[in-house]
């Protein structure tokens, strides 16, 4: 069953609500801490009740700032797929009304109530001071005397005060906007890395399937010709055995997942099925020898990794001579490395030189695709022809 290819359509990276909420809280908590420290340093801690009152008001302003930041995010998130310049422009424009709204709440929260404070009251004269600094002197039988507080040169109108506060809130929201863009870019990088990994896995799986299913078609042609000869000569029992062996071989080799490793015992058994088919063609010449220790029966190997090697041995050793040839499959382990050798005592490298390049290249490419530089293949011609493949020894992936 083939794996679905990953979706290759571009998708806008998204920043989670959790990340947005924590970033907004972090920005406004920073504002709260810095303003509180500034107030304590400049005004001192003489009137702690007044300071606690200011901190409570500041908390309300910070909460409003968090709410306005989240509203700003609800609009900005719809532009995640837009170009960077458009998102920056949106942050700069949308932060203006958000900063004005936050500044308006700030002025209302910090608006001092119009209370009067008594400075003197001896029963005859009463002097009070209101929140604006004006003095009111009251004496019995006379009109109250109001002494207005001197106007400061830097006194600001309500709009000037609102604008001044709004500018500070504007740059605060711009700072959060820059943080949001950084979070969005980080999400985009993670998304790109994830999709790249998916594509690499899909490409590797496709490569493994392609290499695995490169079974030599000459095997099928030769077996069909041999089967035809058996039928024509009346050897129905041998023909029936050959048909069953062919069916079992193809059913086993083509139904497995090409990207999943198999146990060494299963891989060797599959090669034995293949050799049983070829034995019908070469009943007097083909001999087999299997040397796989019991401890390595469960070792994991790529499926059909031995097929091209065994096929080459039959084609270039058994079919190329008239004397009996033994094909040996042996496995051994050294430390954490599994070595598997497919050898024959046929004519040797000269007979194997032509036509076996595709099979050996197939095996080498599959090992590289599956294990990278931790696998290797070596070729030798001592007393015939031998190919040894090495790979990491594992019992847990099949």
Coordinates of N, CA and C in Angstrom, one line a residue, residues 3 5 39 54 88 97-98 104 135 140 156 167 202-203 217 250 261 263 273 296 300 324 355 368 378 387-388 393:
X3 N 2.2 5.1 0.2 CA 2.0 6.2 1.1 C 1.6 7.4 0.3
X5 N 1.4 11.1 -1.0 CA 2.4 12.2 -1.0 C 2.0 13.4 -0.2
X39 N 7.9 55.0 38.7 CA 7.1 55.8 39.6 C 7.7 55.7 41.0
X54 N -2.3 53.4 42.4 CA -1.8 53.6 41.0 C -1.5 52.2 40.4
X88 N 3.7 44.3 7.5 CA 4.3 45.4 8.3 C 3.4 46.7 8.2
X97 N -5.5 53.0 15.6 CA -6.7 53.0 16.4 C -6.6 52.2 17.7
X98 N -5.8 51.2 17.7 CA -5.7 50.4 18.9 C -5.0 51.2 20.0
X104 N -7.2 56.2 25.5 CA -8.5 56.7 26.0 C -8.8 56.0 27.4
X135 N -7.5 76.8 45.6 CA -7.8 77.0 47.0 C -9.1 77.7 47.2
X140 N -17.6 82.9 57.6 CA -19.0 83.1 57.8 C -19.4 84.5 57.3
X156 N -1.2 70.7 29.5 CA -1.6 70.1 28.2 C -3.1 70.1 28.2
X167 N 0.8 57.9 21.7 CA 2.1 57.7 21.0 C 2.9 56.6 21.7
X202 N 9.1 10.9 1.4 CA 8.4 10.4 0.2 C 9.3 10.1 -0.9
X203 N 10.3 10.9 -1.2 CA 11.3 10.6 -2.3 C 12.1 9.4 -2.0
X217 N 13.5 -9.0 -15.6 CA 12.4 -9.7 -16.3 C 12.9 -11.0 -17.0
X250 N 6.5 -14.6 -6.3 CA 6.0 -13.3 -6.6 C 5.0 -12.8 -5.6
X261 N 11.8 -3.1 6.5 CA 12.7 -4.2 6.5 C 12.0 -5.5 6.9
X263 N 12.9 -9.7 8.3 CA 13.8 -10.5 9.0 C 14.7 -11.3 8.0
X273 N 13.1 -19.9 -2.3 CA 12.0 -20.1 -3.3 C 12.5 -19.8 -4.7
X296 N 21.1 -14.9 14.2 CA 20.9 -13.8 13.2 C 19.6 -14.0 12.4
X300 N 17.3 -7.6 11.0 CA 16.6 -6.8 10.0 C 17.4 -6.5 8.8
X324 N 28.5 -28.8 -12.1 CA 27.7 -28.3 -10.9 C 28.3 -27.1 -10.3
X355 N 27.0 -7.8 -17.8 CA 25.6 -7.9 -17.5 C 25.2 -7.9 -16.1
X368 N 22.6 2.5 0.1 CA 22.9 3.9 0.3 C 21.6 4.6 0.7
X378 N 31.1 -5.1 -1.1 CA 32.5 -5.4 -1.7 C 32.3 -6.6 -2.6
X387 N 30.0 -11.6 -3.5 CA 29.6 -10.2 -3.1 C 29.2 -10.2 -1.7
X388 N 29.8 -9.3 -0.9 CA 29.5 -9.2 0.5 C 28.9 -7.8 0.8
X393 N 23.7 -3.8 12.4 CA 23.0 -5.0 12.9 C 21.8 -4.5 13.8

